[in-house]
Amino acid sequence: MKIKSLSNLISINLVACLLCFSSLYAQQKLSQVTQSPHLKKTGKVTRLIVNGKPFLSLAGEVHNSSTSSLEYMEAIWPKLVRMNLNTILAPVSWELHEPSEGKFDFTLVDGLIKKARENKMKIIFLWFGSWKNMVSTYVPAWVKNDPARFPLYASQTGKKFQMLSAISKENTNADAKAFAALMKHIKQVDASEQTVIMMQVQNEVGTSGGQRDSSKIALDAYKNKVPEKLMTYLQKNKSTLIPEFAQVWAINGYKTTGTWQEIFGEGAAGNEIFMAYYLANFVGEVIKAGKAEYDIPMFVNASVGRQDGKIGTYPSGGPVPFVMDVWRAGAPQLDMLCPDIYVANFTEWLERYKQSGNPLYIPETRAGELGAVNAIKAFCNYDAIGFSPFGIESVVEDSANGPMTQTYTIIKQLAPMILTKEGKKQMIAVSVDTGKTHETVSLGKYLLDFELRRGRQPTNNNPGLGYALLIETNPNEFIAVGKNINIQFSTLNKQGQLTGILAADQGTIKQGVFIPSRRLNGDEIMDSYDFSNLVDAGKSGNGLKFVERLGVQRVKLYQY
Ligand code: DGJ
C-alpha cells in the first residue's frame, strides 16, 4: 500500500513537472513568436523578423492618394494579390489621422489592416507627416493655418516655403505626438498579429536648390555651435565615416568645436550638413516618441536624384549617403536609411546604401522587366530585406506573365532558401542584354558563363534582356532561375577535368524545396557540339537554357 502511494506520488510529481516544463516551453515559444517585428543582425547580414521568422518583403507602394479611401482601395487589393506581393507600402496622412488637434481618426488605418489580413499581406505604413517630398502639404489644416505657432522654412531672401521649419520645437512636438498616437493604436490592434511590420517616417525630406533654412530660428541655430550630439558621434566614428563627408570635415581642419561655418565651411556642402542634422534630429524625435509606444523597425527614404548626384539636384539634407553619418548622429533610433531608385545605375546605389552596415530596403523603384532584374539582384547579391516598385496598382502587368509577377511568385517560394544563403557567397544574380551579351562569374568551385539567349532581338515582349539567379545547394548542385539566358559551367581549375551535366531537371519551388517535373537532356542541355574548340576552351558544350518565361531548373554537375 505504502509502495503504491509512493509510486502515485512520483507519477503525480512527474506529471506536474512535465506540465510545468511544457507551459514554460509554451511561454518561451509564445514570447519568441510575439516579440514585435524587429531587425536582427547575424554576422554581416541583417534580417527582418516578423512573427518570429525571417521575412523577405516582396512589396509594392501604392500611389500617394490611394489609401485615403478604403472604397478606392477595393479594386486595388485583388491586383496586389495577383502580382503575388506579400507587403503593401501604404501612406497614412497626418491631415486625415488628426483632423483636429488631439482628435485622432483610425478608420483608414484599421480598414487597411483588416484588408491586408484578409489578403494575407503585411503593411509598411508611410507616415506622411510634416514633409512629403520636401513640402508640408499633408499637415492638418490646424497646422497650415497657424504659421505663428508652426513656423515655416524661409529662403535666403526671406521668402516663406510651403515647408515647416525642421528647427522648430513646436513643429517637432506636434508631429511626434501625432505619430506616437498612431503607434499606440497600431500596438493595440496589431501587436499580436503583426500585420504592420515597419514604418517609414516622413517621405523624401530635404530642401531644394542646395540651400538651408533661413527663417529666424534657423539663422540663430546656424550661428550657434554645432551640437555636441553630432560632434561626439563624429569623433567616435572618425575612422569609419563616409569618405566624401569626412573630406568636408578634413578640409576645414577636423575641428571638434565651433559654429557650422567654422566646422563645415560655407556653401552647398555645409548647408546640406546643417539641414541634414536638423531634419534627422526632428525625425529622430518623432521616431523616439513612436517607439516609446510601439517599437518596430522605422526607416527614412531618400530621393537620390535623377541627375548626377550634384548637391542641389536632389532634396538636400535628405538621408543620402553623403550625410549618412549626420543622420545616424541626429536620429540614433533610426533603423535604416533607404534609397528610392528611379535611375539606371541601380546596383551602384545599393552599394552606396550598404555602407556602414546599413540594412537595405528599397521602398521606391520601377517595376517591369528591369524591376524584375533589380529585385533578384537586390535579394541575391545585396541581401536586401525588401523591394517595392512605386505606383504598383498602375504597373502595366496584370497577368501571371508579367515580369514582376513571375519574379515575385518564384522569389516568394525561394525565400526560405535565399534567407539561409545570405552572406555566405552561395548565390548570385546576373543579367545580360543586347549591349553586353556575356558575363562570367564564379560561384563555389565553378565558373559560370552567362549568355543572352541567341537570336533575342528586342521586341515589345522581349526587351533583349536575360537574367538568372543561382543558388549553390551543395558543392556540385545548383538551383537556377532564369529567363532568356544560357548558362555553361566549368571548373575554376582550367587545367583540370571538364565539367558536364550529371542531371538537369526542370521544376518548381515550393516553400524552399525544389520539386522536379521534367528531366532535361539532348537539345534542352546541349549548347554546342563543336567539341574540338570546346575542349580547348575547357568546356563540355552542356548547359542550362532558359526561354521567355522565368523558369526553375536544378542541375547536378560532374567532372570527366
Ligand atoms: C517619389 C515620392 O516619394 C513618391 O511619393 C511619388 O511622389 C513618386 N516620387 C512619384 O514619382
PDB file of N, CA and C in Angstrom, residues 399-467:
ATOM      1  N   SER A 399      -1.095  39.999 -65.378  1.00  0.00           N
ATOM      2  CA  SER A 399      -1.330  38.582 -65.616  1.00  0.00           C
ATOM      3  C   SER A 399      -0.138  37.831 -65.069  1.00  0.00           C
ATOM      4  N   ALA A 400      -0.273  36.535 -64.992  1.00  0.00           N
ATOM      5  CA  ALA A 400       0.811  35.722 -64.439  1.00  0.00           C
ATOM      6  C   ALA A 400       2.076  35.826 -65.290  1.00  0.00           C
ATOM      7  N   ASN A 401       1.952  36.391 -66.519  1.00  0.00           N
ATOM      8  CA  ASN A 401       3.127  36.503 -67.386  1.00  0.00           C
ATOM      9  C   ASN A 401       3.945  37.754 -67.147  1.00  0.00           C
ATOM     10  N   GLY A 402       3.433  38.684 -66.370  1.00  0.00           N
ATOM     11  CA  GLY A 402       4.158  39.936 -66.135  1.00  0.00           C
ATOM     12  C   GLY A 402       5.495  39.656 -65.465  1.00  0.00           C
ATOM     13  N   PRO A 403       6.539  40.412 -65.830  1.00  0.00           N
ATOM     14  CA  PRO A 403       7.869  40.099 -65.279  1.00  0.00           C
ATOM     15  C   PRO A 403       7.957  40.233 -63.755  1.00  0.00           C
ATOM     16  N   MET A 404       7.319  41.265 -63.170  1.00  0.00           N
ATOM     17  CA  MET A 404       7.389  41.398 -61.703  1.00  0.00           C
ATOM     18  C   MET A 404       6.619  40.261 -61.048  1.00  0.00           C
ATOM     19  N   THR A 405       5.474  39.930 -61.649  1.00  0.00           N
ATOM     20  CA  THR A 405       4.637  38.867 -61.080  1.00  0.00           C
ATOM     21  C   THR A 405       5.390  37.542 -61.091  1.00  0.00           C
ATOM     22  N   GLN A 406       6.010  37.239 -62.245  1.00  0.00           N
ATOM     23  CA  GLN A 406       6.766  35.973 -62.326  1.00  0.00           C
ATOM     24  C   GLN A 406       7.889  35.951 -61.295  1.00  0.00           C
ATOM     25  N   THR A 407       8.575  37.079 -61.178  1.00  0.00           N
ATOM     26  CA  THR A 407       9.712  37.126 -60.248  1.00  0.00           C
ATOM     27  C   THR A 407       9.243  36.996 -58.805  1.00  0.00           C
ATOM     28  N   TYR A 408       8.224  37.784 -58.433  1.00  0.00           N
ATOM     29  CA  TYR A 408       7.724  37.692 -57.056  1.00  0.00           C
ATOM     30  C   TYR A 408       7.199  36.290 -56.751  1.00  0.00           C
ATOM     31  N   THR A 409       6.549  35.671 -57.728  1.00  0.00           N
ATOM     32  CA  THR A 409       5.984  34.340 -57.494  1.00  0.00           C
ATOM     33  C   THR A 409       7.099  33.347 -57.151  1.00  0.00           C
ATOM     34  N   ILE A 410       8.186  33.425 -57.925  1.00  0.00           N
ATOM     35  CA  ILE A 410       9.272  32.465 -57.658  1.00  0.00           C
ATOM     36  C   ILE A 410      10.038  32.843 -56.393  1.00  0.00           C
ATOM     37  N   ILE A 411      10.332  34.141 -56.212  1.00  0.00           N
ATOM     38  CA  ILE A 411      11.105  34.543 -55.013  1.00  0.00           C
ATOM     39  C   ILE A 411      10.340  34.193 -53.736  1.00  0.00           C
ATOM     40  N   LYS A 412       9.020  34.321 -53.797  1.00  0.00           N
ATOM     41  CA  LYS A 412       8.217  34.002 -52.610  1.00  0.00           C
ATOM     42  C   LYS A 412       8.466  32.541 -52.199  1.00  0.00           C
ATOM     43  N   GLN A 413       8.497  31.648 -53.181  1.00  0.00           N
ATOM     44  CA  GLN A 413       8.709  30.230 -52.882  1.00  0.00           C
ATOM     45  C   GLN A 413      10.173  29.928 -52.545  1.00  0.00           C
ATOM     46  N   LEU A 414      11.060  30.732 -53.118  1.00  0.00           N
ATOM     47  CA  LEU A 414      12.502  30.516 -52.922  1.00  0.00           C
ATOM     48  C   LEU A 414      12.999  31.160 -51.620  1.00  0.00           C
ATOM     49  N   ALA A 415      12.178  32.020 -51.028  1.00  0.00           N
ATOM     50  CA  ALA A 415      12.627  32.835 -49.889  1.00  0.00           C
ATOM     51  C   ALA A 415      13.294  32.030 -48.773  1.00  0.00           C
ATOM     52  N   PRO A 416      12.741  30.864 -48.353  1.00  0.00           N
ATOM     53  CA  PRO A 416      13.405  30.147 -47.263  1.00  0.00           C
ATOM     54  C   PRO A 416      14.851  29.787 -47.618  1.00  0.00           C
ATOM     55  N   MET A 417      15.075  29.452 -48.914  1.00  0.00           N
ATOM     56  CA  MET A 417      16.426  29.097 -49.337  1.00  0.00           C
ATOM     57  C   MET A 417      17.309  30.343 -49.378  1.00  0.00           C
ATOM     58  N   ILE A 418      16.777  31.437 -49.957  1.00  0.00           N
ATOM     59  CA  ILE A 418      17.549  32.684 -50.037  1.00  0.00           C
ATOM     60  C   ILE A 418      17.974  33.119 -48.633  1.00  0.00           C
ATOM     61  N   LEU A 419      17.042  33.047 -47.700  1.00  0.00           N
ATOM     62  CA  LEU A 419      17.334  33.525 -46.345  1.00  0.00           C
ATOM     63  C   LEU A 419      18.448  32.720 -45.669  1.00  0.00           C
ATOM     64  N   THR A 420      18.583  31.434 -46.016  1.00  0.00           N
ATOM     65  CA  THR A 420      19.665  30.671 -45.370  1.00  0.00           C
ATOM     66  C   THR A 420      21.000  30.887 -46.090  1.00  0.00           C
ATOM     67  N   LYS A 421      20.953  31.432 -47.305  1.00  0.00           N
ATOM     68  CA  LYS A 421      22.197  31.599 -48.061  1.00  0.00           C
ATOM     69  C   LYS A 421      22.786  33.000 -47.937  1.00  0.00           C
ATOM     70  N   GLU A 422      22.054  33.926 -47.334  1.00  0.00           N
ATOM     71  CA  GLU A 422      22.537  35.307 -47.258  1.00  0.00           C
ATOM     72  C   GLU A 422      23.895  35.381 -46.555  1.00  0.00           C
ATOM     73  N   GLY A 423      24.758  36.232 -47.122  1.00  0.00           N
ATOM     74  CA  GLY A 423      26.064  36.479 -46.509  1.00  0.00           C
ATOM     75  C   GLY A 423      27.046  35.330 -46.667  1.00  0.00           C
ATOM     76  N   LYS A 424      26.686  34.279 -47.423  1.00  0.00           N
ATOM     77  CA  LYS A 424      27.582  33.111 -47.500  1.00  0.00           C
ATOM     78  C   LYS A 424      28.264  32.964 -48.854  1.00  0.00           C
ATOM     79  N   LYS A 425      28.026  33.884 -49.747  1.00  0.00           N
ATOM     80  CA  LYS A 425      28.580  33.812 -51.110  1.00  0.00           C
ATOM     81  C   LYS A 425      28.168  32.506 -51.806  1.00  0.00           C
ATOM     82  N   GLN A 426      26.965  32.063 -51.576  1.00  0.00           N
ATOM     83  CA  GLN A 426      26.484  30.839 -52.219  1.00  0.00           C
ATOM     84  C   GLN A 426      25.337  31.122 -53.174  1.00  0.00           C
ATOM     85  N   MET A 427      25.131  32.393 -53.494  1.00  0.00           N
ATOM     86  CA  MET A 427      24.119  32.677 -54.525  1.00  0.00           C
ATOM     87  C   MET A 427      24.551  33.905 -55.318  1.00  0.00           C
ATOM     88  N   ILE A 428      24.052  33.978 -56.530  1.00  0.00           N
ATOM     89  CA  ILE A 428      24.423  35.110 -57.394  1.00  0.00           C
ATOM     90  C   ILE A 428      23.304  35.376 -58.394  1.00  0.00           C
ATOM     91  N   ALA A 429      23.098  36.645 -58.679  1.00  0.00           N
ATOM     92  CA  ALA A 429      22.143  37.025 -59.733  1.00  0.00           C
ATOM     93  C   ALA A 429      22.906  37.812 -60.787  1.00  0.00           C
ATOM     94  N   VAL A 430      22.595  37.524 -62.052  1.00  0.00           N
ATOM     95  CA  VAL A 430      23.340  38.127 -63.174  1.00  0.00           C
ATOM     96  C   VAL A 430      22.353  38.513 -64.259  1.00  0.00           C
ATOM     97  N   SER A 431      22.647  39.613 -64.966  1.00  0.00           N
ATOM     98  CA  SER A 431      21.834  39.931 -66.141  1.00  0.00           C
ATOM     99  C   SER A 431      22.741  40.216 -67.329  1.00  0.00           C
ATOM    100  N   VAL A 432      22.228  39.929 -68.521  1.00  0.00           N
ATOM    101  CA  VAL A 432      22.933  40.256 -69.763  1.00  0.00           C
ATOM    102  C   VAL A 432      21.908  40.914 -70.680  1.00  0.00           C
ATOM    103  N   ASP A 433      22.411  41.725 -71.619  1.00  0.00           N
ATOM    104  CA  ASP A 433      21.461  42.361 -72.533  1.00  0.00           C
ATOM    105  C   ASP A 433      22.114  42.557 -73.892  1.00  0.00           C
ATOM    106  N   THR A 434      21.425  43.222 -74.777  1.00  0.00           N
ATOM    107  CA  THR A 434      21.966  43.334 -76.136  1.00  0.00           C
ATOM    108  C   THR A 434      23.242  44.176 -76.144  1.00  0.00           C
ATOM    109  N   GLY A 435      23.460  44.991 -75.124  1.00  0.00           N
ATOM    110  CA  GLY A 435      24.699  45.781 -75.031  1.00  0.00           C
ATOM    111  C   GLY A 435      25.849  44.929 -74.519  1.00  0.00           C
ATOM    112  N   LYS A 436      25.581  44.027 -73.628  1.00  0.00           N
ATOM    113  CA  LYS A 436      26.619  43.147 -73.048  1.00  0.00           C
ATOM    114  C   LYS A 436      26.024  41.742 -72.969  1.00  0.00           C
ATOM    115  N   THR A 437      26.339  40.943 -74.007  1.00  0.00           N
ATOM    116  CA  THR A 437      25.626  39.674 -74.148  1.00  0.00           C
ATOM    117  C   THR A 437      26.222  38.552 -73.304  1.00  0.00           C
ATOM    118  N   HIS A 438      27.466  38.725 -72.785  1.00  0.00           N
ATOM    119  CA  HIS A 438      28.110  37.673 -71.988  1.00  0.00           C
ATOM    120  C   HIS A 438      28.539  38.200 -70.630  1.00  0.00           C
ATOM    121  N   GLU A 439      28.554  37.316 -69.684  1.00  0.00           N
ATOM    122  CA  GLU A 439      29.066  37.680 -68.354  1.00  0.00           C
ATOM    123  C   GLU A 439      29.610  36.400 -67.737  1.00  0.00           C
ATOM    124  N   THR A 440      30.760  36.488 -67.076  1.00  0.00           N
ATOM    125  CA  THR A 440      31.326  35.307 -66.410  1.00  0.00           C
ATOM    126  C   THR A 440      31.529  35.618 -64.936  1.00  0.00           C
ATOM    127  N   VAL A 441      31.055  34.737 -64.083  1.00  0.00           N
ATOM    128  CA  VAL A 441      31.254  34.940 -62.642  1.00  0.00           C
ATOM    129  C   VAL A 441      31.617  33.592 -62.016  1.00  0.00           C
ATOM    130  N   SER A 442      32.168  33.625 -60.816  1.00  0.00           N
ATOM    131  CA  SER A 442      32.440  32.363 -60.139  1.00  0.00           C
ATOM    132  C   SER A 442      31.446  32.162 -59.002  1.00  0.00           C
ATOM    133  N   LEU A 443      31.148  30.895 -58.756  1.00  0.00           N
ATOM    134  CA  LEU A 443      30.255  30.554 -57.645  1.00  0.00           C
ATOM    135  C   LEU A 443      30.703  29.190 -57.144  1.00  0.00           C
ATOM    136  N   GLY A 444      31.054  29.115 -55.864  1.00  0.00           N
ATOM    137  CA  GLY A 444      31.605  27.878 -55.337  1.00  0.00           C
ATOM    138  C   GLY A 444      32.861  27.529 -56.113  1.00  0.00           C
ATOM    139  N   LYS A 445      32.993  26.265 -56.558  1.00  0.00           N
ATOM    140  CA  LYS A 445      34.217  25.885 -57.288  1.00  0.00           C
ATOM    141  C   LYS A 445      34.046  26.012 -58.807  1.00  0.00           C
ATOM    142  N   TYR A 446      32.958  26.644 -59.234  1.00  0.00           N
ATOM    143  CA  TYR A 446      32.670  26.712 -60.678  1.00  0.00           C
ATOM    144  C   TYR A 446      32.762  28.119 -61.259  1.00  0.00           C
ATOM    145  N   LEU A 447      33.079  28.124 -62.554  1.00  0.00           N
ATOM    146  CA  LEU A 447      32.974  29.360 -63.332  1.00  0.00           C
ATOM    147  C   LEU A 447      31.676  29.276 -64.118  1.00  0.00           C
ATOM    148  N   LEU A 448      30.895  30.311 -64.085  1.00  0.00           N
ATOM    149  CA  LEU A 448      29.594  30.308 -64.757  1.00  0.00           C
ATOM    150  C   LEU A 448      29.639  31.313 -65.904  1.00  0.00           C
ATOM    151  N   ASP A 449      29.360  30.818 -67.125  1.00  0.00           N
ATOM    152  CA  ASP A 449      29.307  31.717 -68.293  1.00  0.00           C
ATOM    153  C   ASP A 449      27.847  31.952 -68.633  1.00  0.00           C
ATOM    154  N   PHE A 450      27.433  33.192 -68.595  1.00  0.00           N
ATOM    155  CA  PHE A 450      26.046  33.541 -68.926  1.00  0.00           C
ATOM    156  C   PHE A 450      26.038  34.168 -70.311  1.00  0.00           C
ATOM    157  N   GLU A 451      25.069  33.782 -71.112  1.00  0.00           N
ATOM    158  CA  GLU A 451      24.972  34.362 -72.454  1.00  0.00           C
ATOM    159  C   GLU A 451      23.513  34.675 -72.756  1.00  0.00           C
ATOM    160  N   LEU A 452      23.263  35.853 -73.283  1.00  0.00           N
ATOM    161  CA  LEU A 452      21.904  36.216 -73.692  1.00  0.00           C
ATOM    162  C   LEU A 452      21.431  35.172 -74.698  1.00  0.00           C
ATOM    163  N   ARG A 453      20.208  34.705 -74.528  1.00  0.00           N
ATOM    164  CA  ARG A 453      19.701  33.683 -75.439  1.00  0.00           C
ATOM    165  C   ARG A 453      19.872  34.142 -76.877  1.00  0.00           C
ATOM    166  N   ARG A 454      20.481  33.297 -77.689  1.00  0.00           N
ATOM    167  CA  ARG A 454      20.819  33.739 -79.052  1.00  0.00           C
ATOM    168  C   ARG A 454      19.575  34.086 -79.859  1.00  0.00           C
ATOM    169  N   GLY A 455      19.770  35.064 -80.752  1.00  0.00           N
ATOM    170  CA  GLY A 455      18.663  35.458 -81.620  1.00  0.00           C
ATOM    171  C   GLY A 455      17.610  36.288 -80.899  1.00  0.00           C
ATOM    172  N   ARG A 456      17.942  36.748 -79.703  1.00  0.00           N
ATOM    173  CA  ARG A 456      16.972  37.550 -78.934  1.00  0.00           C
ATOM    174  C   ARG A 456      17.089  39.015 -79.331  1.00  0.00           C
ATOM    175  N   GLN A 457      16.376  39.422 -80.284  1.00  0.00           N
ATOM    176  CA  GLN A 457      16.377  40.847 -80.634  1.00  0.00           C
ATOM    177  C   GLN A 457      15.244  41.509 -79.848  1.00  0.00           C
ATOM    178  N   PRO A 458      15.464  42.740 -79.385  1.00  0.00           N
ATOM    179  CA  PRO A 458      14.417  43.365 -78.580  1.00  0.00           C
ATOM    180  C   PRO A 458      13.095  43.508 -79.335  1.00  0.00           C
ATOM    181  N   THR A 459      12.023  43.111 -78.711  1.00  0.00           N
ATOM    182  CA  THR A 459      10.673  43.365 -79.221  1.00  0.00           C
ATOM    183  C   THR A 459       9.874  43.859 -78.024  1.00  0.00           C
ATOM    184  N   ASN A 460       8.598  44.129 -78.224  1.00  0.00           N
ATOM    185  CA  ASN A 460       7.802  44.594 -77.092  1.00  0.00           C
ATOM    186  C   ASN A 460       7.756  43.595 -75.961  1.00  0.00           C
ATOM    187  N   ASN A 461       7.634  42.292 -76.356  1.00  0.00           N
ATOM    188  CA  ASN A 461       7.538  41.261 -75.318  1.00  0.00           C
ATOM    189  C   ASN A 461       8.888  40.851 -74.773  1.00  0.00           C
ATOM    190  N   ASN A 462       9.917  41.177 -75.539  1.00  0.00           N
ATOM    191  CA  ASN A 462      11.244  40.731 -75.148  1.00  0.00           C
ATOM    192  C   ASN A 462      12.210  41.904 -75.291  1.00  0.00           C
ATOM    193  N   PRO A 463      12.535  42.574 -74.192  1.00  0.00           N
ATOM    194  CA  PRO A 463      13.388  43.750 -74.290  1.00  0.00           C
ATOM    195  C   PRO A 463      14.859  43.421 -74.501  1.00  0.00           C
ATOM    196  N   GLY A 464      15.187  42.179 -74.894  1.00  0.00           N
ATOM    197  CA  GLY A 464      16.589  41.846 -75.135  1.00  0.00           C
ATOM    198  C   GLY A 464      17.361  41.768 -73.844  1.00  0.00           C
ATOM    199  N   LEU A 465      16.721  41.227 -72.829  1.00  0.00           N
ATOM    200  CA  LEU A 465      17.322  41.154 -71.513  1.00  0.00           C
ATOM    201  C   LEU A 465      17.229  39.708 -71.036  1.00  0.00           C
ATOM    202  N   GLY A 466      18.352  39.184 -70.557  1.00  0.00           N
ATOM    203  CA  GLY A 466      18.330  37.842 -69.981  1.00  0.00           C
ATOM    204  C   GLY A 466      18.808  37.935 -68.544  1.00  0.00           C
ATOM    205  N   TYR A 467      18.257  37.114 -67.674  1.00  0.00           N
ATOM    206  CA  TYR A 467      18.727  37.165 -66.284  1.00  0.00           C
ATOM    207  C   TYR A 467      18.551  35.833 -65.597  1.00  0.00           C
TER     208      TYR A 467
END
